[in-house]
């Protein structure tokens, strides 16, 4: 255990190493590049490889390949790079490849404002690739959580055999805070399930009761098939509707059935709150300050912070908001997660607070928004 | 197509390297891909039998297209990945586990078209990979569109006024970079494919083999040589085998013919060697 003073991006890199990540591939992009720069120095010290590729497309495809070679792997990028990675994210989903993609959000669309912050990619990261699937998305709000959630992202990806998106933003990336970094012996580190049957009995996509197939990797004698086409348990391409339904349902349900392993929220002053602010990531820091300011002036306000942005556990969010008259969704975009909250919250009124700020939204922005609708 | 129950296991000495339960394959009569696969299997078999290659270390990586379907039929570790991305995928696997022997097979559209940038950079790095590019001069699986190697002037489904572009000479392109091995073969001369593949399997760094192939069903129709035997004989009449040919004579030209041979053979430090991981 070490107590350090570092940036959010450094905490992500440290978290990945602690989780056992030994292959990183990436392409420079603001505000994510310093993750790659840090790992370029650190990974060789622990026997790993950092590779700068010709583009983000190659980077994430190499990460998929490295994971199939048996090594925990990661890439990090920002919006424009993430857009290029979307295709291979779909490959990772259908081939059930454990990997972590860090998206350090900046303002868009397109090149946008590279050096400024945003939360506008929250829907893209969960809905980017074509097809049907569920991608876990985690959103840290502090440097400490950047470390902890990176470890959690790897543990989810390995145990559920899925890509996981760690959704940071420019504010968290370059925020310096004190944090506690733990070593592998001090944190839970999960590794993918390996086959227990001999190679001639092994089917690469035959799941256990938990819907997760044990994963043999390249060079282990199992003649694995990595198949991007819709496939049966052998990994053979099939076009029939039953194979398709079985695969797609399993890809979704293997994660939804274990949603408690993925989903997490945190509530502040919830019990007697008439007004609840739902927020996440860096904006939740301003939202908590706003809630405290409202409390100081006698308004019963609380904060529900989403630590997981996808999949959402409807019952938990609904329960937190059950007694609120009004639920405000404060996010640094035009209003996106608010659609989920509108769907989930049945009792109170749901109002969007689209902050759309290139810098950290201030508590005053949020207080003013709430007072306007109180 | 249901092929279950059609296993022909034990019929051929190379069956041990094939998923015979997936046969018959999808390739058309007259297609060169089976000749290519057979030649590569023979080269692998020689290397495995002489003890210089471990069977469990072989990984076939393919993208999308007719050639990419090769990974369906090989009984090794295999990955059928995204269109154009096989080289990138294989680079990641090789860096993560240097003991693997990565063999990438793809068509000219997959490898040099949509995957062109990955190809260039892997060759520039002298990355430890073998890339076999099957040049059939057309996009076949999607029904006959212009490919990077389509001859200029040819009518395809997307060039109804004739192809305005010259064909891409991948041998010359790759030779201008930093590969350890560049060769061109043809399905009309299967022993050459086997010989070049055998050679490549014993080397390190980036190894590139272009294999000219026959696609009577699509390319043959476009060029007026729809009959498989006629197309095969025409291609055969246009290839010349040379010892140590010069890159300047590597032009991809149906009028002038095609020079087969080993264009580049050298022992430059490979990417993994430079990283100290080999």
Tab-separated table of C-alpha atoms in Angstrom, chain A:
chain	number	residue	atom	x	y	z
A	1	UNK	CA	0.000	0.000	0.000
A	2	UNK	CA	1.321	3.415	-0.968
A	3	UNK	CA	-0.098	6.838	-0.290
A	4	UNK	CA	0.653	9.020	-3.288
A	5	UNK	CA	-0.253	12.338	-4.867
A	6	UNK	CA	-1.005	11.663	-8.537
A	7	UNK	CA	-3.298	12.504	-11.434
A	8	UNK	CA	-6.385	10.559	-12.460
A	9	UNK	CA	-4.699	9.282	-15.607
A	10	UNK	CA	-1.733	8.012	-13.580
A	11	UNK	CA	-4.143	6.323	-11.177
A	12	UNK	CA	-5.742	4.475	-14.100
A	13	UNK	CA	-2.328	3.285	-15.289
A	14	UNK	CA	-1.404	2.167	-11.759
A	15	UNK	CA	-4.757	0.456	-11.306
A	16	UNK	CA	-4.282	-1.463	-14.534
A	17	UNK	CA	-0.828	-2.682	-13.497
A	18	UNK	CA	-2.155	-3.695	-10.078
A	19	UNK	CA	-4.966	-5.627	-11.780
A	20	UNK	CA	-2.390	-7.569	-13.806
A	21	UNK	CA	-2.540	-5.719	-17.131
A	22	UNK	CA	0.652	-6.461	-19.094
A	23	UNK	CA	-0.225	-5.337	-22.632
A	24	UNK	CA	-1.202	-1.821	-23.569
A	25	UNK	CA	-1.720	-0.545	-27.097
A	26	UNK	CA	-2.679	2.989	-27.974
A	27	UNK	CA	-2.458	6.038	-30.177
A	28	UNK	CA	-1.768	9.521	-28.805
A	29	UNK	CA	-4.813	11.649	-28.086
A	30	UNK	CA	-5.553	14.463	-25.687
A	31	UNK	CA	-6.518	14.103	-22.839
A	32	UNK	CA	-5.613	10.399	-22.590
A	33	UNK	CA	-1.997	10.347	-23.830
A	34	UNK	CA	-0.314	10.482	-20.435
A	35	UNK	CA	-1.765	7.069	-19.571
A	36	UNK	CA	0.232	5.680	-22.494
A	37	UNK	CA	3.326	7.742	-21.666
A	38	UNK	CA	3.295	6.535	-18.071
A	39	UNK	CA	2.831	2.905	-19.118
A	40	UNK	CA	5.604	3.184	-21.731
A	41	UNK	CA	7.978	3.634	-18.817
A	42	UNK	CA	6.338	1.374	-16.228
A	43	UNK	CA	5.120	-1.676	-18.158
A	44	UNK	CA	8.573	-2.936	-19.228
A	45	UNK	CA	9.617	-2.822	-15.545
A	46	UNK	CA	6.992	-5.460	-14.767
A	47	UNK	CA	7.575	-7.543	-17.905
A	48	UNK	CA	4.788	-5.984	-19.944
A	49	UNK	CA	4.638	-4.265	-23.327
A	50	UNK	CA	3.398	-0.813	-24.290
A	51	UNK	CA	2.963	-0.440	-28.020
A	52	UNK	CA	2.149	2.748	-29.867
A	53	UNK	CA	0.244	1.822	-33.031
A	54	UNK	CA	-0.484	3.578	-36.300
A	55	UNK	CA	-4.047	4.356	-35.198
A	56	UNK	CA	-6.747	3.544	-32.664
A	57	UNK	CA	-8.151	0.836	-34.914
A	58	UNK	CA	-4.914	-1.140	-34.792
A	59	UNK	CA	-4.572	-0.442	-31.070
A	60	UNK	CA	-7.819	-2.046	-29.999
A	61	UNK	CA	-7.491	-4.920	-32.457
A	62	UNK	CA	-4.044	-5.637	-31.022
A	63	UNK	CA	-5.556	-5.534	-27.546
A	64	UNK	CA	-8.120	-8.160	-28.597
A	65	UNK	CA	-5.302	-10.293	-30.036
A	66	UNK	CA	-3.143	-9.914	-26.929
A	67	UNK	CA	-6.023	-10.903	-24.681
A	68	UNK	CA	-6.475	-14.068	-26.752
A	69	UNK	CA	-2.762	-14.701	-26.242
A	70	UNK	CA	-3.612	-14.870	-22.528
A	71	UNK	CA	-2.465	-11.452	-21.333
A	72	UNK	CA	-4.688	-8.873	-19.639
A	73	UNK	CA	-4.832	-5.938	-22.032
A	74	UNK	CA	-6.020	-2.347	-22.222
A	75	UNK	CA	-6.216	0.705	-24.422
A	76	UNK	CA	-7.122	4.293	-23.599
A	77	UNK	CA	-8.411	7.047	-25.820
A	78	UNK	CA	-10.789	9.977	-26.099
A	79	UNK	CA	-13.915	10.562	-28.195
A	80	UNK	CA	-12.435	10.652	-31.731
A	81	UNK	CA	-10.320	7.590	-30.998
A	82	UNK	CA	-13.194	5.808	-29.339
A	83	UNK	CA	-15.250	6.310	-32.486
A	84	UNK	CA	-12.530	4.445	-34.405
A	85	UNK	CA	-12.475	1.671	-31.805
A	86	UNK	CA	-16.189	0.982	-31.925
A	87	UNK	CA	-15.884	-1.705	-34.623
A	88	UNK	CA	-13.397	-3.808	-32.677
A	89	UNK	CA	-15.346	-3.282	-29.476
A	90	UNK	CA	-18.049	-5.277	-31.251
A	91	UNK	CA	-15.450	-7.934	-32.097
A	92	UNK	CA	-14.508	-8.148	-28.421
A	93	UNK	CA	-18.170	-8.530	-27.490
A	94	UNK	CA	-18.985	-11.383	-29.863
A	95	UNK	CA	-15.679	-13.172	-29.222
A	96	UNK	CA	-16.131	-12.626	-25.456
A	97	UNK	CA	-12.679	-11.125	-25.080
A	98	UNK	CA	-11.751	-9.661	-21.698
A	99	UNK	CA	-10.300	-6.172	-22.118
A	100	UNK	CA	-10.626	-2.652	-20.780
A	101	UNK	CA	-11.119	0.476	-22.886
A	102	UNK	CA	-10.602	3.785	-21.122
A	103	UNK	CA	-12.440	6.719	-22.675
A	104	UNK	CA	-11.233	10.020	-21.259
A	105	UNK	CA	-14.040	12.250	-22.487
A	106	UNK	CA	-13.471	15.609	-24.147
A	107	UNK	CA	-15.945	17.886	-25.899
A	108	UNK	CA	-17.299	16.846	-29.315
A	109	UNK	CA	-18.741	16.207	-31.849
A	110	UNK	CA	-15.799	15.408	-34.106
A	111	UNK	CA	-12.499	16.971	-33.031
A	112	UNK	CA	-14.454	19.236	-30.670
A	113	UNK	CA	-12.374	20.807	-27.930
A	114	UNK	CA	-9.489	18.423	-27.217
A	115	UNK	CA	-8.275	20.110	-24.050
A	116	UNK	CA	-11.636	20.657	-22.384
A	117	UNK	CA	-13.984	18.386	-20.550
A	118	UNK	CA	-17.385	16.912	-21.298
A	119	UNK	CA	-19.648	13.985	-20.473
A	120	UNK	CA	-21.134	13.734	-23.926
A	121	UNK	CA	-20.003	10.175	-24.737
A	122	UNK	CA	-22.138	8.444	-22.088
A	123	UNK	CA	-24.507	6.908	-24.619
A	124	UNK	CA	-21.885	6.163	-27.255
A	125	UNK	CA	-19.791	4.014	-24.947
A	126	UNK	CA	-22.695	1.720	-24.224
A	127	UNK	CA	-24.383	1.811	-27.655
A	128	UNK	CA	-21.475	2.376	-30.061
A	129	UNK	CA	-21.063	-0.980	-31.809
A	130	UNK	CA	-23.833	-2.339	-34.043
A	131	UNK	CA	-25.776	-5.353	-32.864
A	132	UNK	CA	-27.246	-6.437	-29.519
A	133	UNK	CA	-25.107	-6.667	-26.381
A	134	UNK	CA	-24.462	-5.169	-22.946
A	135	UNK	CA	-21.188	-3.360	-22.231
A	136	UNK	CA	-20.425	-2.520	-18.584
A	137	UNK	CA	-19.506	1.170	-18.170
A	138	UNK	CA	-17.920	2.523	-14.975
A	139	UNK	CA	-17.452	6.232	-14.206
A	140	UNK	CA	-14.973	7.396	-11.544
A	141	UNK	CA	-15.320	10.770	-9.826
A	142	UNK	CA	-11.945	10.988	-8.092
A	143	UNK	CA	-8.333	9.951	-8.440
A	144	UNK	CA	-8.800	7.245	-5.824
A	145	UNK	CA	-11.785	5.883	-7.677
A	146	UNK	CA	-9.879	6.009	-10.987
A	147	UNK	CA	-7.490	3.480	-9.430
A	148	UNK	CA	-10.159	1.365	-7.725
A	149	UNK	CA	-12.497	1.284	-10.716
A	150	UNK	CA	-9.722	0.301	-13.112
A	151	UNK	CA	-9.098	-2.744	-10.936
A	152	UNK	CA	-12.833	-3.408	-10.846
A	153	UNK	CA	-13.077	-3.002	-14.632
A	154	UNK	CA	-10.428	-5.689	-15.151
A	155	UNK	CA	-12.093	-7.999	-12.634
A	156	UNK	CA	-15.444	-7.654	-14.397
A	157	UNK	CA	-13.879	-8.130	-17.824
A	158	UNK	CA	-12.041	-11.280	-16.751
A	159	UNK	CA	-14.858	-12.907	-14.802
A	160	UNK	CA	-17.641	-12.071	-17.298
A	161	UNK	CA	-15.445	-12.349	-20.443
A	162	UNK	CA	-16.479	-8.961	-21.734
A	163	UNK	CA	-14.992	-5.646	-22.775
A	164	UNK	CA	-15.501	-3.015	-20.068
A	165	UNK	CA	-15.431	0.747	-20.602
A	166	UNK	CA	-13.918	2.956	-17.940
A	167	UNK	CA	-15.448	6.352	-18.643
A	168	UNK	CA	-13.309	9.139	-17.272
A	169	UNK	CA	-13.173	12.740	-18.419
A	170	UNK	CA	-10.673	15.515	-18.894
A	171	UNK	CA	-11.270	16.860	-15.378
A	172	UNK	CA	-10.563	13.553	-13.610
A	173	UNK	CA	-7.678	12.859	-15.996
A	174	UNK	CA	-5.636	15.852	-14.936
A	175	UNK	CA	-6.900	16.304	-11.416
A	176	UNK	CA	-4.180	15.670	-8.828
A	177	UNK	CA	-5.287	14.187	-5.507
A	178	UNK	CA	-3.976	12.027	-2.730
A	179	UNK	CA	-4.787	8.375	-3.288
A	180	UNK	CA	-3.953	5.013	-1.803
A	181	UNK	CA	-2.525	2.517	-4.271
A	182	UNK	CA	-2.800	-1.100	-3.234
A	183	UNK	CA	-0.726	-4.042	-4.372
A	184	UNK	CA	-2.181	-7.237	-5.879
A	185	UNK	CA	-2.087	-9.005	-2.477
A	186	UNK	CA	-4.173	-6.195	-0.949
A	187	UNK	CA	-6.910	-6.084	-3.566
A	188	UNK	CA	-9.030	-8.736	-5.202
A	189	UNK	CA	-7.592	-9.645	-8.607
A	190	UNK	CA	-9.775	-11.917	-10.736
A	191	UNK	CA	-8.433	-14.024	-13.595
A	192	UNK	CA	-10.424	-15.573	-16.435
A	193	UNK	CA	-11.784	-19.083	-16.036
A	194	UNK	CA	-9.674	-21.718	-17.787
A	195	UNK	CA	-10.942	-24.993	-19.278
A	196	UNK	CA	-11.005	-28.027	-17.028
A	197	UNK	CA	-11.552	-30.520	-19.854
A	198	UNK	CA	-8.903	-31.918	-22.237
A	199	UNK	CA	-8.521	-30.171	-25.632
A	200	UNK	CA	-10.495	-32.784	-27.582
A	201	UNK	CA	-13.546	-32.184	-25.359
A	202	UNK	CA	-13.231	-28.406	-25.289
A	203	UNK	CA	-15.708	-26.174	-27.087
A	204	UNK	CA	-14.595	-22.539	-27.017
A	205	UNK	CA	-18.091	-21.060	-26.615
A	206	UNK	CA	-19.786	-23.704	-24.458
A	207	UNK	CA	-20.813	-21.857	-21.305
A	208	UNK	CA	-20.982	-23.154	-17.758
A	209	UNK	CA	-24.152	-22.629	-15.713
A	210	UNK	CA	-23.131	-18.977	-15.201
A	211	UNK	CA	-23.312	-18.505	-19.016
A	212	UNK	CA	-19.538	-17.820	-19.162
A	213	UNK	CA	-17.442	-20.179	-21.325
A	214	UNK	CA	-14.015	-21.104	-19.883
A	215	UNK	CA	-11.350	-19.441	-22.041
A	216	UNK	CA	-8.429	-21.322	-23.583
A	217	UNK	CA	-5.886	-19.048	-25.237
A	218	UNK	CA	-3.460	-19.241	-28.159
A	219	UNK	CA	-0.576	-21.654	-27.774
A	220	UNK	CA	-2.229	-23.822	-25.130
A	221	UNK	CA	-3.075	-26.700	-27.475
A	222	UNK	CA	-6.843	-26.195	-27.528
A	223	UNK	CA	-7.188	-25.128	-31.187
A	224	UNK	CA	-9.357	-22.202	-30.184
A	225	UNK	CA	-11.512	-20.374	-32.712
A	226	UNK	CA	-11.933	-16.620	-32.407
A	227	UNK	CA	-15.039	-16.026	-34.509
A	228	UNK	CA	-16.539	-12.661	-35.403
A	229	UNK	CA	-19.463	-14.269	-37.194
A	230	UNK	CA	-22.491	-15.506	-35.257
A	231	UNK	CA	-21.358	-18.903	-34.044
A	232	UNK	CA	-22.379	-22.006	-32.141
A	233	UNK	CA	-20.601	-23.462	-29.122
A	234	UNK	CA	-17.827	-24.843	-31.324
A	235	UNK	CA	-17.184	-21.391	-32.795
A	236	UNK	CA	-18.653	-22.452	-36.139
A	237	UNK	CA	-20.561	-19.895	-38.185
A	238	UNK	CA	-24.302	-20.549	-38.175
A	239	UNK	CA	-27.057	-18.490	-39.762
A	240	UNK	CA	-30.013	-20.148	-38.069
A	241	UNK	CA	-32.257	-18.155	-35.783
A	242	UNK	CA	-31.854	-20.461	-32.793
A	243	UNK	CA	-28.060	-20.159	-32.747
A	244	UNK	CA	-28.358	-16.409	-33.177
A	245	UNK	CA	-30.890	-16.015	-30.357
A	246	UNK	CA	-28.975	-18.294	-28.027
A	247	UNK	CA	-25.728	-16.366	-28.583
A	248	UNK	CA	-27.173	-12.853	-28.341
A	249	UNK	CA	-29.296	-13.680	-25.304
A	250	UNK	CA	-26.328	-15.249	-23.580
A	251	UNK	CA	-24.061	-12.266	-24.376
A	252	UNK	CA	-26.611	-9.983	-22.683
A	253	UNK	CA	-27.740	-12.261	-19.874
A	254	UNK	CA	-24.285	-13.313	-18.720
A	255	UNK	CA	-23.853	-9.687	-17.649
A	256	UNK	CA	-27.417	-8.835	-16.615
A	257	UNK	CA	-27.585	-11.958	-14.417
A	258	UNK	CA	-24.517	-10.725	-12.554
A	259	UNK	CA	-25.518	-7.068	-12.454
A	260	UNK	CA	-24.750	-6.847	-8.729
A	261	UNK	CA	-21.104	-7.446	-9.571
A	262	UNK	CA	-21.187	-4.500	-11.989
A	263	UNK	CA	-23.695	-1.971	-10.692
A	264	UNK	CA	-22.899	0.444	-7.872
A	265	UNK	CA	-24.318	3.749	-6.632
A	266	UNK	CA	-23.689	6.054	-3.724
A	267	UNK	CA	-26.265	8.217	-1.943
A	268	UNK	CA	-25.798	11.409	0.093
A	269	UNK	CA	-28.572	12.818	2.332
A	270	UNK	CA	-31.141	10.620	0.584
A	271	UNK	CA	-33.455	9.724	3.478
A	272	UNK	CA	-35.315	13.007	3.995
A	273	UNK	CA	-34.646	14.594	0.607
A	274	UNK	CA	-37.461	16.229	-1.325
A	275	UNK	CA	-35.071	16.973	-4.164
A	276	UNK	CA	-32.560	14.447	-5.395
A	277	UNK	CA	-29.772	15.263	-7.825
A	278	UNK	CA	-28.614	12.321	-9.927
A	279	UNK	CA	-25.092	12.825	-11.251
A	280	UNK	CA	-21.892	10.975	-12.140
A	281	UNK	CA	-18.193	11.442	-12.863
A	282	UNK	CA	-16.597	14.844	-12.345
A	283	UNK	CA	-19.959	16.647	-12.433
A	284	UNK	CA	-21.053	14.710	-9.332
A	285	UNK	CA	-18.349	16.565	-7.362
A	286	UNK	CA	-20.046	19.877	-8.163
A	287	UNK	CA	-23.433	18.263	-7.553
A	288	UNK	CA	-22.415	17.211	-4.043
A	289	UNK	CA	-21.216	20.737	-3.278
A	290	UNK	CA	-24.515	22.076	-4.664
A	291	UNK	CA	-26.519	19.699	-2.493
A	292	UNK	CA	-24.574	20.783	0.601
A	293	UNK	CA	-25.119	24.448	-0.256
A	294	UNK	CA	-28.855	23.821	-0.603
A	295	UNK	CA	-28.921	21.954	2.717
A	296	UNK	CA	-27.153	24.908	4.388
A	297	UNK	CA	-29.971	27.137	3.195
A	298	UNK	CA	-32.618	24.752	4.523
A	299	UNK	CA	-33.527	22.902	1.306
A	300	UNK	CA	-33.821	19.146	1.721
A	301	UNK	CA	-31.640	18.061	-1.166
A	302	UNK	CA	-29.684	14.858	-1.698
A	303	UNK	CA	-27.317	13.315	-4.236
A	304	UNK	CA	-27.512	9.967	-5.957
A	305	UNK	CA	-24.187	9.302	-7.649
A	306	UNK	CA	-24.082	6.651	-10.351
A	307	UNK	CA	-20.756	4.806	-10.209
A	308	UNK	CA	-21.932	2.476	-12.952
A	309	UNK	CA	-23.481	4.030	-16.062
A	310	UNK	CA	-24.443	0.760	-17.739
A	311	UNK	CA	-26.188	-1.541	-17.108
A	312	UNK	CA	-28.394	0.295	-14.613
A	313	UNK	CA	-30.165	-1.530	-11.814
A	314	UNK	CA	-33.658	-0.095	-12.112
A	315	UNK	CA	-34.928	-1.220	-8.700
A	316	UNK	CA	-32.047	0.355	-6.805
A	317	UNK	CA	-32.337	3.728	-8.513
A	318	UNK	CA	-36.119	3.730	-8.145
A	319	UNK	CA	-35.826	2.954	-4.424
A	320	UNK	CA	-33.344	5.798	-3.847
A	321	UNK	CA	-35.698	8.257	-5.561
A	322	UNK	CA	-38.959	6.877	-4.138
A	323	UNK	CA	-39.714	9.713	-1.723
A	324	UNK	CA	-38.399	12.639	-3.752
A	325	UNK	CA	-40.787	15.191	-5.234
A	326	UNK	CA	-38.343	16.132	-7.929
A	327	UNK	CA	-35.307	14.351	-9.362
A	328	UNK	CA	-32.734	16.497	-11.178
A	329	UNK	CA	-30.229	14.846	-13.498
A	330	UNK	CA	-27.083	16.988	-13.588
A	331	UNK	CA	-24.709	16.012	-16.370
A	332	UNK	CA	-22.184	17.806	-18.516
A	333	UNK	CA	-23.946	17.263	-21.841
A	334	UNK	CA	-27.280	18.112	-23.466
A	335	UNK	CA	-29.087	15.610	-21.232
A	336	UNK	CA	-28.545	11.901	-21.831
A	337	UNK	CA	-28.698	9.749	-18.715
A	338	UNK	CA	-31.831	11.734	-17.886
A	339	UNK	CA	-33.722	9.501	-20.339
A	340	UNK	CA	-32.845	6.496	-18.208
A	341	UNK	CA	-33.917	8.238	-15.034
A	342	UNK	CA	-37.213	9.309	-16.646
A	343	UNK	CA	-37.817	5.679	-17.509
A	344	UNK	CA	-36.924	4.459	-14.027
A	345	UNK	CA	-38.399	7.013	-11.624
A	346	UNK	CA	-42.183	6.622	-11.356
A	347	UNK	CA	-43.157	8.788	-8.366
A	348	UNK	CA	-41.495	12.167	-8.667
A	349	UNK	CA	-40.952	14.533	-11.538
A	350	UNK	CA	-37.669	14.107	-13.447
A	351	UNK	CA	-35.929	17.250	-14.691
A	352	UNK	CA	-32.847	17.585	-16.852
A	353	UNK	CA	-29.973	19.890	-15.862
A	354	UNK	CA	-27.876	19.936	-19.038
A	355	UNK	CA	-24.791	21.854	-17.953
A	356	UNK	CA	-22.858	21.770	-21.235
A	357	UNK	CA	-19.783	23.366	-19.693
A	358	UNK	CA	-16.263	23.043	-21.110
A	359	UNK	CA	-14.825	23.451	-17.617
A	360	UNK	CA	-15.904	21.792	-14.401
A	361	UNK	CA	-19.543	22.715	-13.850
A	362	UNK	CA	-19.757	24.855	-10.732
A	363	UNK	CA	-22.002	24.124	-7.749
A	364	UNK	CA	-23.702	27.461	-8.483
A	365	UNK	CA	-24.697	26.253	-11.970
A	366	UNK	CA	-26.461	23.311	-10.359
A	367	UNK	CA	-27.972	25.276	-7.440
A	368	UNK	CA	-29.412	27.840	-9.849
A	369	UNK	CA	-30.860	25.109	-12.029
A	370	UNK	CA	-32.526	23.447	-9.098
A	371	UNK	CA	-33.875	26.673	-7.598
A	372	UNK	CA	-35.448	27.554	-10.926
A	373	UNK	CA	-37.569	24.375	-10.867
A	374	UNK	CA	-38.112	23.981	-7.102
